[in-house]
XYZ file of N, CA and C in Angstrom:
477
model
N 0.835 -1.242 -0.065
C -0.045 -0.012 -0.020
C 0.777 1.447 0.190
N 0.368 2.353 -0.554
C 1.101 3.572 -0.477
C 0.205 4.734 -0.515
N 0.519 5.799 -1.099
C -0.028 7.058 -1.144
C -0.666 7.591 0.214
N -1.792 7.152 0.621
C -2.598 7.569 1.691
C -1.765 7.322 3.115
N -0.820 6.492 2.992
C -0.250 6.012 4.416
C 0.656 7.064 4.680
N 1.164 7.813 3.821
C 2.215 9.033 3.952
C 1.362 10.417 3.886
N 0.066 10.323 3.563
C -0.614 11.542 3.637
C 0.067 12.608 2.478
N 0.377 12.081 1.442
C 1.056 12.889 0.354
C 2.673 12.633 0.212
N 3.223 12.309 1.508
C 4.557 11.984 1.397
C 4.907 10.686 0.725
N 6.132 10.436 0.083
C 6.473 9.106 -0.617
C 6.517 8.095 0.585
N 5.714 7.275 0.679
C 5.877 6.093 1.765
C 5.039 5.037 1.283
N 5.510 3.761 1.530
C 4.747 2.430 1.173
C 4.865 1.578 2.234
N 3.923 0.709 2.180
C 4.167 -0.329 3.258
C 3.776 -1.766 2.597
N 4.325 -2.683 3.094
C 3.861 -4.177 2.715
C 3.320 -4.850 3.846
N 2.087 -5.460 3.414
C 1.456 -6.202 4.784
C 1.130 -7.586 3.945
N 1.654 -8.624 4.777
C 1.705 -10.074 4.254
C 1.643 -11.054 5.349
N 1.647 -12.334 4.944
C 1.806 -13.238 5.910
C 3.232 -13.618 6.506
N 3.383 -14.086 7.793
C 4.644 -14.393 8.190
C 5.231 -15.374 7.285
N 4.691 -16.264 6.429
C 5.226 -17.250 5.680
C 5.953 -16.408 4.503
N 5.005 -15.488 3.767
C 5.605 -14.755 2.831
C 6.896 -14.004 3.353
N 6.713 -13.312 4.313
C 7.543 -12.362 4.756
C 8.945 -12.904 5.308
N 8.915 -14.152 5.770
C 10.208 -14.943 6.046
C 10.828 -15.167 4.654
N 10.287 -15.517 3.575
C 11.024 -15.751 2.345
C 11.488 -14.393 1.726
N 10.735 -13.260 1.818
C 11.350 -11.963 1.597
C 12.590 -11.476 2.347
N 12.586 -11.911 3.656
C 13.589 -11.637 4.366
C 14.986 -12.063 4.007
N 14.871 -13.275 3.197
C 16.079 -13.826 2.693
C 16.607 -13.106 1.365
N 15.915 -12.083 0.831
C 16.313 -11.493 -0.454
C 16.629 -10.137 -0.167
N 17.464 -9.769 -0.969
C 17.927 -8.241 -0.850
C 16.627 -7.509 -1.741
N 16.375 -6.441 -0.709
C 15.308 -5.541 -1.109
C 15.856 -4.094 -1.313
N 15.224 -3.272 -2.306
C 15.624 -1.955 -2.324
C 14.417 -0.982 -2.500
N 14.513 0.034 -1.913
C 13.391 1.059 -2.153
C 14.226 2.472 -2.227
N 13.550 3.160 -3.146
C 14.222 4.405 -3.245
C 14.020 5.409 -2.043
N 12.667 5.250 -1.279
C 12.526 6.148 -0.197
C 12.725 5.336 1.040
N 13.430 4.253 1.065
C 13.487 3.338 2.211
C 14.129 3.823 3.407
N 13.469 4.125 4.522
C 14.386 4.721 5.696
C 14.277 6.075 5.813
N 13.695 6.771 4.859
C 13.583 8.132 4.737
C 12.971 8.489 6.103
N 13.740 9.314 7.183
C 13.145 9.754 8.348
C 12.071 10.784 8.374
N 12.157 11.583 7.315
C 11.026 12.573 7.425
C 9.567 11.983 6.956
N 9.732 11.101 6.064
C 8.699 10.403 5.336
C 8.187 9.195 6.416
N 8.996 8.811 7.097
C 8.628 7.725 8.304
C 7.861 8.581 9.398
N 8.321 9.787 9.567
C 7.638 10.538 10.674
C 6.251 10.826 10.221
N 6.073 11.386 8.952
C 4.908 11.441 8.410
C 3.823 10.514 8.413
N 4.570 9.244 8.154
C 3.569 8.027 8.221
C 3.129 7.646 9.637
N 4.134 7.930 10.611
C 3.698 7.683 12.005
C 2.718 8.707 12.323
N 2.650 10.080 11.904
C 1.629 10.950 12.318
C 0.322 10.658 11.782
N 0.430 9.998 10.601
C -1.046 9.447 9.871
C -1.630 8.453 10.886
N -0.721 7.483 11.047
C -1.243 6.370 11.758
C -1.844 6.633 13.336
N -1.144 7.870 13.967
C -1.846 8.522 15.211
C -3.072 9.066 14.878
N -3.207 9.700 13.872
C -4.521 10.361 13.689
C -5.534 9.321 13.425
N -5.298 8.288 12.497
C -6.259 7.349 12.338
C -6.667 6.736 13.645
N -5.648 6.501 14.569
C -6.172 5.871 15.753
C -6.826 6.658 16.747
N -6.377 7.911 16.805
C -7.097 9.029 17.749
C -8.512 9.205 17.160
N -8.659 9.354 15.981
C -9.998 9.870 15.290
C -10.827 8.498 15.132
N -10.384 7.392 15.454
C -10.975 6.217 15.296
C -11.546 6.038 13.758
N -10.738 6.367 12.898
C -11.072 6.423 11.466
C -11.670 4.972 11.057
N -10.944 3.883 11.388
C -11.299 2.679 10.931
C -12.640 2.312 11.353
N -13.186 2.642 12.638
C -14.575 2.332 12.987
C -15.501 3.168 12.397
N -14.881 4.582 11.972
C -15.873 5.499 11.211
C -16.057 4.710 9.766
N -15.025 4.367 9.179
C -15.188 4.075 7.718
C -16.187 2.906 7.784
N -15.914 1.762 8.832
C -16.804 0.689 8.900
C -18.324 1.036 8.967
N -18.481 2.053 9.816
C -19.938 2.357 10.161
C -20.630 3.132 8.979
N -19.868 4.039 8.394
C -20.176 4.990 7.091
C -20.563 4.028 6.039
N -19.681 3.048 5.853
C -19.532 2.177 4.746
C -20.657 1.040 4.709
N -21.010 0.585 6.001
C -22.195 -0.291 6.221
C -23.361 0.356 5.879
N -23.479 1.694 6.175
C -24.750 2.594 5.894
C -24.710 2.643 4.307
N -23.729 2.948 3.667
C -23.658 2.982 2.130
C -24.174 1.887 1.414
N -23.241 0.795 1.970
C -23.820 -0.306 1.305
C -25.288 -0.859 1.589
N -25.652 -0.640 2.803
C -27.293 -0.834 2.939
C -28.191 0.074 2.011
N -27.795 1.109 1.798
C -28.563 2.169 0.812
C -28.441 1.682 -0.575
N -27.204 1.176 -0.869
C -27.016 0.614 -2.233
C -27.915 -0.652 -2.395
N -27.681 -1.340 -1.235
C -28.569 -2.662 -1.496
C -30.118 -2.363 -1.849
N -30.728 -1.417 -1.144
C -32.030 -0.822 -1.138
C -32.221 -0.277 -2.622
N -31.243 0.458 -3.083
C -31.012 0.952 -4.538
C -31.376 -0.180 -5.579
N -30.563 -1.180 -5.016
C -30.446 -2.446 -6.243
C -31.740 -3.220 -6.280
N -32.600 -3.076 -5.331
C -34.169 -3.626 -5.144
C -34.976 -2.768 -6.191
N -34.573 -1.475 -6.330
C -35.265 -0.513 -7.087
C -35.038 -0.561 -8.622
N -33.750 -0.629 -8.906
C -33.258 -0.494 -10.209
C -32.593 -1.916 -10.821
N -32.944 -2.393 -11.764
C -32.491 -3.711 -12.214
C -31.191 -3.668 -12.854
N -30.896 -2.417 -13.166
C -29.535 -2.140 -13.715
C -28.468 -2.568 -12.714
N -28.712 -2.374 -11.364
C -27.659 -2.776 -10.438
C -27.710 -4.261 -10.100
N -26.758 -5.109 -10.743
C -26.629 -6.512 -10.674
C -25.928 -6.912 -9.311
N -25.025 -5.953 -8.873
C -24.372 -6.659 -7.637
C -23.771 -5.325 -6.830
N -23.941 -5.405 -5.639
C -23.163 -4.375 -4.695
C -22.200 -5.113 -3.960
N -21.043 -5.042 -3.858
C -20.147 -5.640 -3.038
C -18.958 -4.676 -2.291
N -18.343 -5.141 -1.344
C -17.283 -4.532 -0.696
C -17.338 -4.591 0.630
N -16.305 -3.466 1.393
C -16.355 -3.742 2.760
C -15.800 -2.375 3.080
N -16.542 -1.824 4.205
C -16.098 -0.292 4.605
C -16.430 0.617 3.562
N -15.471 1.532 3.220
C -15.742 2.474 2.190
C -15.292 2.048 0.719
N -14.638 0.777 0.542
C -14.392 0.397 -0.822
C -15.561 -0.554 -0.990
N -16.275 -0.021 -2.088
C -17.391 -0.524 -2.688
C -17.352 -0.631 -4.136
N -17.798 -1.776 -4.651
C -18.164 -1.927 -6.146
C -19.600 -2.136 -6.496
N -19.966 -1.342 -7.654
C -21.435 -1.339 -8.029
C -21.499 -2.017 -9.449
N -21.774 -3.124 -9.587
C -21.801 -3.926 -10.844
C -23.078 -3.408 -11.619
N -22.989 -2.897 -12.789
C -24.238 -2.744 -13.624
C -24.389 -3.553 -14.873
N -25.432 -4.033 -15.041
C -25.956 -5.187 -16.068
C -27.177 -4.696 -16.531
N -27.241 -5.377 -17.980
C -28.627 -5.312 -18.557
C -29.419 -6.484 -18.208
N -28.978 -7.352 -17.758
C -29.824 -8.656 -17.310
C -29.119 -9.334 -16.299
N -29.944 -9.155 -15.224
C -29.219 -9.657 -13.762
C -29.076 -11.057 -13.756
N -29.901 -11.959 -14.516
C -29.652 -13.558 -14.482
C -28.538 -13.835 -15.354
N -28.345 -13.098 -16.513
C -27.333 -13.599 -17.270
C -26.007 -12.732 -17.031
N -26.005 -11.430 -16.266
C -25.033 -10.885 -15.628
C -24.403 -10.097 -16.767
N -24.956 -9.742 -17.801
C -24.715 -9.106 -18.926
C -24.192 -7.609 -18.838
N -22.975 -7.140 -18.906
C -22.457 -6.000 -18.761
C -23.194 -4.949 -19.456
N -23.631 -3.837 -18.618
C -24.200 -2.635 -19.014
C -23.033 -1.657 -19.506
N -22.169 -1.806 -20.599
C -21.144 -0.946 -20.845
C -21.633 0.346 -20.986
N -22.472 0.598 -22.318
C -22.926 1.820 -22.626
C -23.647 2.566 -21.414
N -24.612 2.023 -20.743
C -25.385 2.580 -19.737
C -24.077 2.969 -18.559
N -23.119 2.130 -18.333
C -22.063 2.681 -17.369
C -21.613 3.939 -17.886
N -21.332 4.129 -19.042
C -20.439 5.480 -19.531
C -21.331 6.497 -19.275
N -22.748 6.244 -19.682
C -23.700 7.421 -19.545
C -23.953 7.793 -18.175
N -23.717 6.804 -17.213
C -24.150 7.200 -15.719
C -22.877 7.682 -15.132
N -22.083 7.408 -15.653
C -20.430 7.913 -15.150
C -20.420 9.480 -15.437
N -20.685 9.753 -16.592
C -20.708 11.081 -16.922
C -21.828 11.798 -16.233
N -23.071 11.432 -16.006
C -24.090 12.178 -15.237
C -23.703 12.071 -13.885
N -23.120 11.254 -13.271
C -22.482 11.529 -11.761
C -21.668 12.558 -11.830
N -20.504 12.500 -12.680
C -19.717 13.717 -12.724
C -20.512 15.118 -12.762
N -21.379 15.131 -13.725
C -22.147 16.234 -13.689
C -22.881 16.759 -12.367
N -23.276 15.774 -11.577
C -24.047 15.901 -10.247
C -23.052 16.200 -9.230
N -21.596 16.077 -9.588
C -20.595 16.247 -8.554
C -20.084 15.154 -7.785
N -20.233 13.998 -8.423
C -19.945 12.692 -7.666
C -18.775 12.083 -8.697
N -17.653 11.777 -8.132
C -16.526 11.319 -8.834
C -16.104 9.829 -8.430
N -16.611 8.744 -9.459
C -16.294 7.484 -9.025
C -15.269 6.968 -10.161
N -14.766 5.742 -9.602
C -13.923 5.094 -10.648
C -14.540 4.134 -11.345
N -14.169 3.609 -12.447
C -14.913 2.773 -13.267
C -13.673 1.508 -13.635
N -14.209 0.334 -13.607
C -13.386 -0.831 -13.582
C -14.247 -2.138 -13.811
N -13.449 -3.299 -13.542
C -14.131 -4.593 -13.877
C -13.665 -5.025 -15.125
N -13.909 -6.331 -15.442
C -13.386 -6.743 -16.690
C -14.000 -6.277 -17.953
N -15.258 -5.732 -17.810
C -16.013 -5.165 -18.951
C -16.086 -3.586 -18.842
N -15.672 -2.994 -17.865
C -15.728 -1.453 -17.686
C -17.140 -1.068 -17.048
N -17.810 -1.981 -16.263
C -19.220 -1.792 -16.051
C -19.224 -1.905 -14.475
N -18.127 -1.601 -13.849
C -18.301 -1.652 -12.362
C -17.862 -0.294 -11.708
N -18.668 0.268 -11.104
C -18.419 1.657 -10.376
C -17.471 1.207 -9.169
N -16.438 1.897 -9.066
C -15.578 1.878 -7.786
C -15.690 2.965 -6.954
N -16.195 2.645 -5.746
C -16.456 3.674 -4.707
C -15.201 3.479 -3.691
N -14.468 4.463 -3.533
C -13.271 4.573 -2.768
C -12.836 5.886 -2.302
N -13.765 6.607 -1.469
C -13.445 7.743 -0.897
C -12.802 7.826 0.121
N -12.075 9.075 0.586
C -11.241 9.285 1.621
C -11.911 8.821 2.926
N -11.012 8.800 3.832
C -11.530 8.280 5.183
C -12.203 9.418 6.046
N -12.213 10.453 5.645
C -13.076 11.621 5.993
C -14.472 11.678 5.457
N -14.818 10.859 4.556
C -16.100 10.526 3.789
C -17.219 10.307 5.103
N -18.365 11.206 5.053
C -19.129 11.099 5.878
C -20.511 10.438 5.509
N -21.438 10.200 6.521
C -22.737 9.580 6.277
C -23.581 10.514 5.334
N -23.510 11.779 5.551
C -24.067 12.738 4.538
C -23.526 12.601 3.090
N -22.375 12.442 2.691
C -21.554 12.315 1.612
C -22.045 10.883 0.872
N -22.330 9.711 1.868
C -22.779 8.551 1.291
C -24.209 8.513 0.973
N -25.000 9.577 1.427
C -26.394 9.702 1.252
C -26.304 10.414 -0.060
N -25.575 11.350 -0.208
C -25.421 12.289 -1.407
C -25.291 11.510 -2.654
N -24.068 10.543 -2.475
C -23.738 9.805 -3.471
C -24.797 8.786 -3.973
N -25.604 8.200 -3.098
C -26.689 7.113 -3.468
C -27.710 7.703 -4.094
N -28.029 9.058 -3.427
C -29.303 9.756 -3.982
C -28.970 10.279 -5.429
N -27.582 10.700 -5.586
C -27.218 10.860 -7.108
C -27.061 9.786 -7.895
N -26.746 8.679 -7.646
C -26.955 7.439 -8.376
C -28.222 6.967 -8.504
N -29.233 7.336 -7.801
C -30.667 6.931 -7.938
C -31.197 7.837 -8.759
N -31.072 9.268 -8.782
C -31.463 10.183 -9.608
C -30.883 9.826 -11.115
N -29.693 9.570 -11.234
C -29.231 9.525 -12.712
C -29.561 8.156 -13.054
N -29.715 6.918 -12.550
C -30.468 5.972 -13.098
C -31.827 6.208 -13.415
N -32.557 6.765 -12.775
C -33.996 7.199 -13.119
C -33.923 7.950 -14.356
N -33.106 8.617 -14.749
C -33.009 9.437 -16.069
C -32.552 8.815 -17.233
N -32.034 7.558 -17.043
C -31.642 6.777 -18.258
C -32.668 6.541 -19.190
């Protein structure tokens, strides 16, 4: 992982199992920014803020709320084939046929632009480019989640 862990400072981390780590420990590793004390101090400050502000708990709570709202939206709109994820990392798969899971490629592009016009920026991915990737910053609030879901509901209703 990288980027956010240094809050803009060049910093990365590897999280793995003890078995994989033991193999890596036997190899020579090289990192351009490895051991940089300024970036390490920045990373430590980020970890302290995450702990102090209970950001993990916040993300779990806001994410659960958002996923529940998206699941309710899925019942309303057949184009939503699947809602998946955990915390604030959520995928919304768009399909033209839920049973066959036929990717809604064209519709995804239209909705992507409509959401942008409404002020909602999402990523797009999946094998067929028909999955919206929701991965907001950890300061994302319940109100932000409601705005996102309401904007998606509005955009789908205008298809």
